[in-house]
PDB file of C-alpha atoms and ligand atoms in Angstrom:
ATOM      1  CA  UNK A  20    -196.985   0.947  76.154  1.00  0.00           C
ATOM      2  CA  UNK A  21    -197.977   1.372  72.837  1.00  0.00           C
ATOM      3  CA  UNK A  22    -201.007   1.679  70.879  1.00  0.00           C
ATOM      4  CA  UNK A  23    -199.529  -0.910  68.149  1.00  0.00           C
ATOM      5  CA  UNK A  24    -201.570  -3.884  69.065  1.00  0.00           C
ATOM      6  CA  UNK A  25    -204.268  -1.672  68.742  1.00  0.00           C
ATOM      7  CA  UNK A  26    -203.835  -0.717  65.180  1.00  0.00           C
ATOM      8  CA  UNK A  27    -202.550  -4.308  63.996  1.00  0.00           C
ATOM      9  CA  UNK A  28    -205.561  -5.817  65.361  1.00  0.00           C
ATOM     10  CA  UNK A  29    -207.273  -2.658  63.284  1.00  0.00           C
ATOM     11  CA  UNK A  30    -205.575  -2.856  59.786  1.00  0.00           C
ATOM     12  CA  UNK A  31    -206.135  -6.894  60.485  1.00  0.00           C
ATOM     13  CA  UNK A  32    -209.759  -6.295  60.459  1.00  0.00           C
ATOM     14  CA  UNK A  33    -209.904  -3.619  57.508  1.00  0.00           C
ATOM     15  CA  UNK A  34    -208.488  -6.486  55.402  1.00  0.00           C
ATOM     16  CA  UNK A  35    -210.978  -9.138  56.890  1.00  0.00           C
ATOM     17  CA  UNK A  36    -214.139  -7.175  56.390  1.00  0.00           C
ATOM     18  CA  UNK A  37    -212.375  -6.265  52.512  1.00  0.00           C
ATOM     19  CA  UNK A  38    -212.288  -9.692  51.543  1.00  0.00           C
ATOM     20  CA  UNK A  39    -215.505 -10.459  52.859  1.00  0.00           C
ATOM     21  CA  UNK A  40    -216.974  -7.648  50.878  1.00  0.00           C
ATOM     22  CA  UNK A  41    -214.965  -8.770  47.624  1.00  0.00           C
ATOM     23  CA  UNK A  42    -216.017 -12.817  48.580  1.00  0.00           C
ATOM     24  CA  UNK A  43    -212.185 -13.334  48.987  1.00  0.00           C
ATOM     25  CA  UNK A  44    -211.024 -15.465  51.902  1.00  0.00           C
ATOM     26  CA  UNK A  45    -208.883 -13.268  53.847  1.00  0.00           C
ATOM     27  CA  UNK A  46    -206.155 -16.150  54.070  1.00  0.00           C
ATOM     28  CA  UNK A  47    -205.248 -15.579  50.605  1.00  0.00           C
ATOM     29  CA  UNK A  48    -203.946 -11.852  51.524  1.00  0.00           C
ATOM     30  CA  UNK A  49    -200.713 -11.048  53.134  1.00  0.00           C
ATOM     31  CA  UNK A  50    -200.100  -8.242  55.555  1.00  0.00           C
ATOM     32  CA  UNK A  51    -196.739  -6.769  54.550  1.00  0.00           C
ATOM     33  CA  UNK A  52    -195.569  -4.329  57.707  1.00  0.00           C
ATOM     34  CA  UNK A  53    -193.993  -1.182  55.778  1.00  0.00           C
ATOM     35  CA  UNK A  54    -190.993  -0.356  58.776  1.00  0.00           C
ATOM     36  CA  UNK A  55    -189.037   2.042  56.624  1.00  0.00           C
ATOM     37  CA  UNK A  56    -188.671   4.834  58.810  1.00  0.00           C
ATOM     38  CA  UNK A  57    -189.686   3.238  61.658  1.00  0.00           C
ATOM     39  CA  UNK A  58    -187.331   2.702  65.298  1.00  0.00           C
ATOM     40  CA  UNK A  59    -186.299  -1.126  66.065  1.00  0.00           C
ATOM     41  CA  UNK A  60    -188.258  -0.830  69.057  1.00  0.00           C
ATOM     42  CA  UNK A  61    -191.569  -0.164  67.110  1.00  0.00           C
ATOM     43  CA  UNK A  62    -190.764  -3.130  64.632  1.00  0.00           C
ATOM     44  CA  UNK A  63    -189.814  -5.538  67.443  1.00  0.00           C
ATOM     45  CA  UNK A  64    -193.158  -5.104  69.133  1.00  0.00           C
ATOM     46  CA  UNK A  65    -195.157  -6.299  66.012  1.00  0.00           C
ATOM     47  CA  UNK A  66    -192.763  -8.793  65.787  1.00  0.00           C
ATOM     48  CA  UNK A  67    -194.199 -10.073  69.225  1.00  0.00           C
ATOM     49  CA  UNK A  68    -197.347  -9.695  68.678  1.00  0.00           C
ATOM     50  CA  UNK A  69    -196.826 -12.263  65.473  1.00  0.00           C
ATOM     51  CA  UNK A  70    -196.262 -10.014  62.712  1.00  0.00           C
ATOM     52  CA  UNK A  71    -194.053 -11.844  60.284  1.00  0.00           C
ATOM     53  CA  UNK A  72    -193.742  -9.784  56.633  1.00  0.00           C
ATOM     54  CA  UNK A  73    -191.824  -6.935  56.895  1.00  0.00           C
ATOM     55  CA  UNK A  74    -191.147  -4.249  53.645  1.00  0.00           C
ATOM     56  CA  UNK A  75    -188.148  -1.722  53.774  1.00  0.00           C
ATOM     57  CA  UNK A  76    -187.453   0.992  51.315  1.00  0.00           C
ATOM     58  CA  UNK A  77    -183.817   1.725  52.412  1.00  0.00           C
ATOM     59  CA  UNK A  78    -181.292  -0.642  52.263  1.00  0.00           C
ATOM     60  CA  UNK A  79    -178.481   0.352  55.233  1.00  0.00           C
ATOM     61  CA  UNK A  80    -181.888   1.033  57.730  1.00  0.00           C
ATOM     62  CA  UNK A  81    -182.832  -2.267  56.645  1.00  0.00           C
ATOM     63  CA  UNK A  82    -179.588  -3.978  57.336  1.00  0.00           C
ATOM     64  CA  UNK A  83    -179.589  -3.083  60.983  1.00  0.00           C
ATOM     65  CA  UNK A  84    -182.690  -3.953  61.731  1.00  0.00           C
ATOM     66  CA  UNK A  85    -182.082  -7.436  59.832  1.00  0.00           C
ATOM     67  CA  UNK A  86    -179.408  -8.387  61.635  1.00  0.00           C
ATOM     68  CA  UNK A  87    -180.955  -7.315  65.407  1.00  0.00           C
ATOM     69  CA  UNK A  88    -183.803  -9.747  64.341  1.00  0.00           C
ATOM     70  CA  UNK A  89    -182.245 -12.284  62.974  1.00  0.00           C
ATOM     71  CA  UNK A  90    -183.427 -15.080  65.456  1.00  0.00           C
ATOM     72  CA  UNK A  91    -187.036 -14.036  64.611  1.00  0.00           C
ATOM     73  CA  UNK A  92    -189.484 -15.783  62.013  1.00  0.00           C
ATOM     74  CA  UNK A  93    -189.561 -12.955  59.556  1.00  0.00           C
ATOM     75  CA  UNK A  94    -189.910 -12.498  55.700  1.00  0.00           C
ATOM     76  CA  UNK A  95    -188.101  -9.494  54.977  1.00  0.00           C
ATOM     77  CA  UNK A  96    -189.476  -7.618  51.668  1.00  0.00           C
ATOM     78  CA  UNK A  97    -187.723  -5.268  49.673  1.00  0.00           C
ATOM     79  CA  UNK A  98    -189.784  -2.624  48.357  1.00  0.00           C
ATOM     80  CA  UNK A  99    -187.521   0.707  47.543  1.00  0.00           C
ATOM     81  CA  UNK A 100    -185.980   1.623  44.340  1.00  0.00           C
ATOM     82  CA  UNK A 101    -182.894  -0.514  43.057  1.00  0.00           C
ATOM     83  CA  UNK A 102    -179.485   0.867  42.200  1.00  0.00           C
ATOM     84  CA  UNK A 103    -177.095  -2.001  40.579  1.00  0.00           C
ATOM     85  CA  UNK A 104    -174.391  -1.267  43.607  1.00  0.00           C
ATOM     86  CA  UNK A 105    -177.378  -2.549  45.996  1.00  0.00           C
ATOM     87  CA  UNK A 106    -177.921  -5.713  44.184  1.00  0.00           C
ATOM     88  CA  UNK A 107    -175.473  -7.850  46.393  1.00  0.00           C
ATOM     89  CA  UNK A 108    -176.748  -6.901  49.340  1.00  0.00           C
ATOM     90  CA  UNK A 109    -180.758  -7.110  48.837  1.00  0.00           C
ATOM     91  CA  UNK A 110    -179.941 -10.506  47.343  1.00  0.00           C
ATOM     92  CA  UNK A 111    -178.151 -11.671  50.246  1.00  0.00           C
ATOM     93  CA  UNK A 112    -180.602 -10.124  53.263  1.00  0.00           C
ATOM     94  CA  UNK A 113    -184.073 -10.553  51.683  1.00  0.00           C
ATOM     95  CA  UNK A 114    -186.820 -13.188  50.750  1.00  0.00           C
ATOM     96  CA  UNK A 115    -188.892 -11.177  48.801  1.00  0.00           C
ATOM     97  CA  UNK A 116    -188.401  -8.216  45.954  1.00  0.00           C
ATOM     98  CA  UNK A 117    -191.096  -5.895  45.017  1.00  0.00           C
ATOM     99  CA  UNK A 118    -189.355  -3.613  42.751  1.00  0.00           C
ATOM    100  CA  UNK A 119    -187.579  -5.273  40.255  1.00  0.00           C
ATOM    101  CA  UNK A 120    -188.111  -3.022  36.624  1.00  0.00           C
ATOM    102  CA  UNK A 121    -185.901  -4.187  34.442  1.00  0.00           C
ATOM    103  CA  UNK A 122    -183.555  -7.343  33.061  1.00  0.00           C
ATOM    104  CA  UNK A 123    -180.254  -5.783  34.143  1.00  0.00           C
ATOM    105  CA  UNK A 124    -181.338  -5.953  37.879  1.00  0.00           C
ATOM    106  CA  UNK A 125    -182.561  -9.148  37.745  1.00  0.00           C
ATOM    107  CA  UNK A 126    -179.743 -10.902  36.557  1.00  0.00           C
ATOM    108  CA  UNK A 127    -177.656  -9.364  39.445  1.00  0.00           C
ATOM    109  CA  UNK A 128    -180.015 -10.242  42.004  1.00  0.00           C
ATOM    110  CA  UNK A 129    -179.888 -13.553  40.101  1.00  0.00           C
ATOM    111  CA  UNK A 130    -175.952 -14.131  39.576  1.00  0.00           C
ATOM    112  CA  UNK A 131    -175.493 -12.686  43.383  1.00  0.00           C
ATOM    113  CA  UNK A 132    -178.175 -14.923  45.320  1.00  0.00           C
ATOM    114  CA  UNK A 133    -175.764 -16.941  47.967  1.00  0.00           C
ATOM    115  CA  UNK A 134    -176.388 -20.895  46.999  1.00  0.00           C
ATOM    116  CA  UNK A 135    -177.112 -21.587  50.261  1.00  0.00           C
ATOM    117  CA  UNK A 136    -180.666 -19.698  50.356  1.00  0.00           C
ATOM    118  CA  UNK A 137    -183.880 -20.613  48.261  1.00  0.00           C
ATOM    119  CA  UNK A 138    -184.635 -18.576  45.376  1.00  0.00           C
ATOM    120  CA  UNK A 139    -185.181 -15.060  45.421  1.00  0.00           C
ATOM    121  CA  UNK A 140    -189.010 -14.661  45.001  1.00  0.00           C
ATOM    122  CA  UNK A 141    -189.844 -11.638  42.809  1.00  0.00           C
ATOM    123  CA  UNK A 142    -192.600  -9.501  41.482  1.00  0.00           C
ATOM    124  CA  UNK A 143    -192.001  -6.628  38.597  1.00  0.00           C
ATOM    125  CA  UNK A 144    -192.793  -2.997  39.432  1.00  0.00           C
ATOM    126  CA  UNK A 145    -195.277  -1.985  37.082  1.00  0.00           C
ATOM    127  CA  UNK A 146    -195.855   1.907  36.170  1.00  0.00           C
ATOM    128  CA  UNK A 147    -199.488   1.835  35.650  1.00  0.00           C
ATOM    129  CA  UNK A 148    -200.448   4.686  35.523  1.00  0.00           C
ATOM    130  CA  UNK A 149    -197.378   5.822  32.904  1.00  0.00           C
ATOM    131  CA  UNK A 150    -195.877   8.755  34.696  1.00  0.00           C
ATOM    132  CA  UNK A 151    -192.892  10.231  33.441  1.00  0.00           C
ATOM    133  CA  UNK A 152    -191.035   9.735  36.673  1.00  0.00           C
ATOM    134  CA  UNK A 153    -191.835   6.900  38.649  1.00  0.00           C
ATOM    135  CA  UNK A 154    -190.320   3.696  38.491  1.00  0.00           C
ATOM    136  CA  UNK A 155    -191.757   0.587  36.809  1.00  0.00           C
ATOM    137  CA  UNK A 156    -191.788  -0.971  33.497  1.00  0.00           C
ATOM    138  CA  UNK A 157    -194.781   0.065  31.238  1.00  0.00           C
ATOM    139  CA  UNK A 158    -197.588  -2.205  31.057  1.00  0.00           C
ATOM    140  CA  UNK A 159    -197.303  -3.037  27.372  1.00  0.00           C
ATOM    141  CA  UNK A 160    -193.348  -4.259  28.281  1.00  0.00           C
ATOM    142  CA  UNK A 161    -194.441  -6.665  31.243  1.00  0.00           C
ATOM    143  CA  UNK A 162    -195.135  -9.945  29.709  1.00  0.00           C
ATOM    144  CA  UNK A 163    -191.658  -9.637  27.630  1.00  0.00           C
ATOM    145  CA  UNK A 164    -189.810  -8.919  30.786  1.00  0.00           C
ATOM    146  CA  UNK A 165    -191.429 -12.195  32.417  1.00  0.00           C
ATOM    147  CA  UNK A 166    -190.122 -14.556  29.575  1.00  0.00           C
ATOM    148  CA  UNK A 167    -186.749 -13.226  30.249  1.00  0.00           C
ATOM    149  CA  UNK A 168    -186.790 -12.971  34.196  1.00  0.00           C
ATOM    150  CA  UNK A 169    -188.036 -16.885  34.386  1.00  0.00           C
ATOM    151  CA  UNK A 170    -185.563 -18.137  32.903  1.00  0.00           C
ATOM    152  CA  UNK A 171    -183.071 -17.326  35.840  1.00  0.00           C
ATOM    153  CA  UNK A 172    -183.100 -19.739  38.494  1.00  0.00           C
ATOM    154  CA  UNK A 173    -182.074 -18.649  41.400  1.00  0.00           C
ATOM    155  CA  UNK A 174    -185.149 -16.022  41.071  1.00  0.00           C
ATOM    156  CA  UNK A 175    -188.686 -16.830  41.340  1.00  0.00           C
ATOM    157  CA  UNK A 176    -191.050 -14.984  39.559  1.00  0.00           C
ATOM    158  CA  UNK A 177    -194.567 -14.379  41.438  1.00  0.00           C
ATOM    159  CA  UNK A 178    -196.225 -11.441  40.125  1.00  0.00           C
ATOM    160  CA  UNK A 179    -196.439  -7.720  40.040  1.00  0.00           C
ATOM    161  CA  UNK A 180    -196.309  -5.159  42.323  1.00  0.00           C
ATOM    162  CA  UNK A 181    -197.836  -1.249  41.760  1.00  0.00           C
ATOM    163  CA  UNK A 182    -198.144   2.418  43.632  1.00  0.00           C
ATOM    164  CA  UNK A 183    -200.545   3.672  41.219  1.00  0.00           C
ATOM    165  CA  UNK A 184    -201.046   7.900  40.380  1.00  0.00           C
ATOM    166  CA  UNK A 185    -204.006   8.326  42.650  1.00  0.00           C
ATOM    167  CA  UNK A 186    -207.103   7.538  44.273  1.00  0.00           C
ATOM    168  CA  UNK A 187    -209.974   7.025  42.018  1.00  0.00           C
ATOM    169  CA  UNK A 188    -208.920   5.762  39.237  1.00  0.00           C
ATOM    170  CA  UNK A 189    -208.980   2.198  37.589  1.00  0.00           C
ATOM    171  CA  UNK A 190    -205.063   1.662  38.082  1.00  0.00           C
ATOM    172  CA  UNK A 191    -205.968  -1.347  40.641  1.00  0.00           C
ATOM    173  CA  UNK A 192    -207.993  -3.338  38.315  1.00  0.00           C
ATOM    174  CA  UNK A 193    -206.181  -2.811  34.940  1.00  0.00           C
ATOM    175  CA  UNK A 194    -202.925  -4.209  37.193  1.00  0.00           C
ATOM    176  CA  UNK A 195    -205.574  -7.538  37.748  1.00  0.00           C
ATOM    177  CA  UNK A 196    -205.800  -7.422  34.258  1.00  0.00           C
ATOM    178  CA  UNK A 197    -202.650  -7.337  33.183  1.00  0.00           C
ATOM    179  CA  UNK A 198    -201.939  -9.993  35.868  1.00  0.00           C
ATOM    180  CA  UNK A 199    -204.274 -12.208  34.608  1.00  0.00           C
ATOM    181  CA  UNK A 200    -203.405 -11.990  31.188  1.00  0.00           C
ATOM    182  CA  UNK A 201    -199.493 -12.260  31.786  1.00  0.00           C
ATOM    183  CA  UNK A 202    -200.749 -15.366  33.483  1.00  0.00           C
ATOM    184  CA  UNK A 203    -202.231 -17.033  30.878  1.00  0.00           C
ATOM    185  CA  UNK A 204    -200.293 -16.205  28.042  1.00  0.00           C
ATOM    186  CA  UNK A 205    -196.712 -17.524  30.336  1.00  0.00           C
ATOM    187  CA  UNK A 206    -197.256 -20.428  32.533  1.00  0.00           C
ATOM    188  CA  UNK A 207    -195.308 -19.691  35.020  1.00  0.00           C
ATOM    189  CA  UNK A 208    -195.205 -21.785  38.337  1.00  0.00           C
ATOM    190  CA  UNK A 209    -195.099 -19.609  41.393  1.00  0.00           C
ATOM    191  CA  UNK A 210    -197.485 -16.939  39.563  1.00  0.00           C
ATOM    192  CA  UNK A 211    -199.595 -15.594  42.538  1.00  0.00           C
ATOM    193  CA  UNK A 212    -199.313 -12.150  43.624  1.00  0.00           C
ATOM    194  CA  UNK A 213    -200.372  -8.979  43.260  1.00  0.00           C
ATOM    195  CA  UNK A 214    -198.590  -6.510  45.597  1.00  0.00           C
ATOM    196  CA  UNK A 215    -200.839  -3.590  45.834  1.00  0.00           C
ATOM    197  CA  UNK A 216    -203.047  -1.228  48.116  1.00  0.00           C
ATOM    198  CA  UNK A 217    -201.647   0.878  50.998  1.00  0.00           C
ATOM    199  CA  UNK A 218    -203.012   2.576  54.166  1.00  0.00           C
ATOM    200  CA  UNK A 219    -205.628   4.429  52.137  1.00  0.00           C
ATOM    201  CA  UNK A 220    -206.358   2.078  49.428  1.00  0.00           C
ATOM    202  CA  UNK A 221    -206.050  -0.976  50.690  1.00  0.00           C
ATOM    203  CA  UNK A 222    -210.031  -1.820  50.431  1.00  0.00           C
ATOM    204  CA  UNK A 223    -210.147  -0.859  46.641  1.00  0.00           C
ATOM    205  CA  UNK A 224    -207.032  -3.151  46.239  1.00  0.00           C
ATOM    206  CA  UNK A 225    -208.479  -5.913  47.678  1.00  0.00           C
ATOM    207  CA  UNK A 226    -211.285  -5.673  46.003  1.00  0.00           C
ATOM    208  CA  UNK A 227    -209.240  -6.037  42.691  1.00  0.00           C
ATOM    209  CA  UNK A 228    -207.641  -9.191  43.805  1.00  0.00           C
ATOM    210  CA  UNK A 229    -204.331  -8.276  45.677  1.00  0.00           C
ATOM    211  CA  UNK A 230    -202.843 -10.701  47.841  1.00  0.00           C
ATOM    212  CA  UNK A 231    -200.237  -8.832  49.469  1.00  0.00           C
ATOM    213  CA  UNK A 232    -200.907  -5.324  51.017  1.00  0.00           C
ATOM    214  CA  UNK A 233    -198.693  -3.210  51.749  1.00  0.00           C
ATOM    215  CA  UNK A 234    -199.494  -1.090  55.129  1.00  0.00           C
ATOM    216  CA  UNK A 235    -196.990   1.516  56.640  1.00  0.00           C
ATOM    217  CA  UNK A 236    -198.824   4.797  58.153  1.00  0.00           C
ATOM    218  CA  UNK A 237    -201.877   2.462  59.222  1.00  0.00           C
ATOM    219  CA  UNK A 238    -199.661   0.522  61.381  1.00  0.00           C
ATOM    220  CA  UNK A 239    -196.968   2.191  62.662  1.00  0.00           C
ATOM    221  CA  UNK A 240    -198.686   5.963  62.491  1.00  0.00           C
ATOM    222  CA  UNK A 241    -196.690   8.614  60.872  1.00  0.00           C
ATOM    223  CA  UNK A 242    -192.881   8.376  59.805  1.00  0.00           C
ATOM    224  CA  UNK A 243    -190.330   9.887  60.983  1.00  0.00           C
ATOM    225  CA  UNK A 244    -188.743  12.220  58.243  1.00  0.00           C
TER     226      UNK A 244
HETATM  227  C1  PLP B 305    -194.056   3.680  52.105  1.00  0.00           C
HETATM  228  C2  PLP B 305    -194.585   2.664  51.197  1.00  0.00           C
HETATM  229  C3  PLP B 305    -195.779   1.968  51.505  1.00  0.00           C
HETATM  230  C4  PLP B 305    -196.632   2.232  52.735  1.00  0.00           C
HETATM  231  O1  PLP B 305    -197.331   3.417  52.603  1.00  0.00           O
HETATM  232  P1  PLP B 305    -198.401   3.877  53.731  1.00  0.00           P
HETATM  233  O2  PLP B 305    -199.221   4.897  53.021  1.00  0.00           O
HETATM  234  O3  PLP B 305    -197.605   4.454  54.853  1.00  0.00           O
HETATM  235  O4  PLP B 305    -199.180   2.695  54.125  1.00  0.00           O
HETATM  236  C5  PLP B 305    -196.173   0.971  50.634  1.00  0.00           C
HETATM  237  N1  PLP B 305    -195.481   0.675  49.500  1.00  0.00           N
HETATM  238  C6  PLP B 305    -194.344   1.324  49.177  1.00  0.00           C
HETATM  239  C7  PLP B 305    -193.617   0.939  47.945  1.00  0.00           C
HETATM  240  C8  PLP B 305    -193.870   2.349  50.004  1.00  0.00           C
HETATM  241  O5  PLP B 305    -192.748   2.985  49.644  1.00  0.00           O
END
């Protein structure tokens, strides 16, 4: 047996005594299970003990691990990078998209969403921090992107989603900002989340309003390579 009951019932109460600290009700913040990496068997047994979001990073691991769960209550989020070849695919296995930087993707995930499932729900990578060589759109480009992402509807826009430079800085609470600003100035329905905070960060990101965090190493312990 496992240790993984352990550690859920661990990361669960990091993110309780968070909110309490930032006078958040901890209902308002979503686990998100980062299983990239990570064997079937390790996924299945937090699917038993309840866990229900799930974020994957690589599409063809994902797929496998879709399919041999498919009778289960899950939310499966895709987090990785996006290559226009993918776009099919993630549209046609996933509930949720984290990573979504630009128009062009969009519109495939859009045009390629099978009519028979709800909406794609979506949040925009932003690059925060502005490094040369990480994904995201820039800050300054975000609220332009929005006007042209909502008006697709078999996509529904709900936020935005970082991995900022490093500890320490203020990356979490210029991205509530920024959220909060988008919000106002584009009234858009489903706005709600803010995907941010890992394993190591996930107090400071809670404290700056995220509602989803996303927890990998914390959870599962160390990856695979
Ligand atoms: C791997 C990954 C995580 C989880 O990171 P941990 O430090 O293991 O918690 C979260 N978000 C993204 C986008 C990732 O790629």
């Amino acid at each position: 047996m496992h240790n993984m009951s352990n550690k859920l019932t661990q990361v669960k109460s990091r993110i309780q005594q968070a909110a309490k600290s930032a006078n958040r009700n901890s209902d308002d913040i979503t686990l998100l299970a980062v299983s990239k990496k990570q064997s079937f068997e390790n996924v299945l047994e937090l699917v038993q003990q309840g866990q229900q979001d799930f974020g994957e990073n690589y599409l063809q691991e994902a797929i496998e691990k879709i399919e041999r769960l498919k009778d289960h209550p899950i939310q499966w989020h895709f987090i990785g990078p996006i290559q226009s070849n993918k776009t099919r695919s993630i549209a046609s296995h996933f509930d949720w998209v984290h990573s979504v930087d630009r128009l062009k993707i969009a519109q495939r995930l859009n045009d390629q969403r099978p009519e028979h499932l709800p909406p794609l729900k979506i949040c925009i990578q932003v690059n925060i921090d502005e490094e040369d060589n990480k994904s995201g759109v820039s800050p300054s480009d975000v609220a332009a992107l929005c006007r042209d992402i909502a008006k697709l509807d078999k996509i529904e826009m709900h936020g935005l989603m970082c991995i900022p430079d490093k500890e320490g800085t203020d990356a979490f609470t210029r991205m509530q900002v920024l959220f909060n600003t988008v919000g106002d100035e584009i009234k858009l329905h489903h706005w709600d989340t803010l995907s941010m905070g890992m394993s190591a960060d996930l107090e400071e990101a809670i404290g700056a309003g995220s509602t989803i965090v996303r927890v990998g190493t914390a959870l599962f312990g160390e990856r695979k390579v």
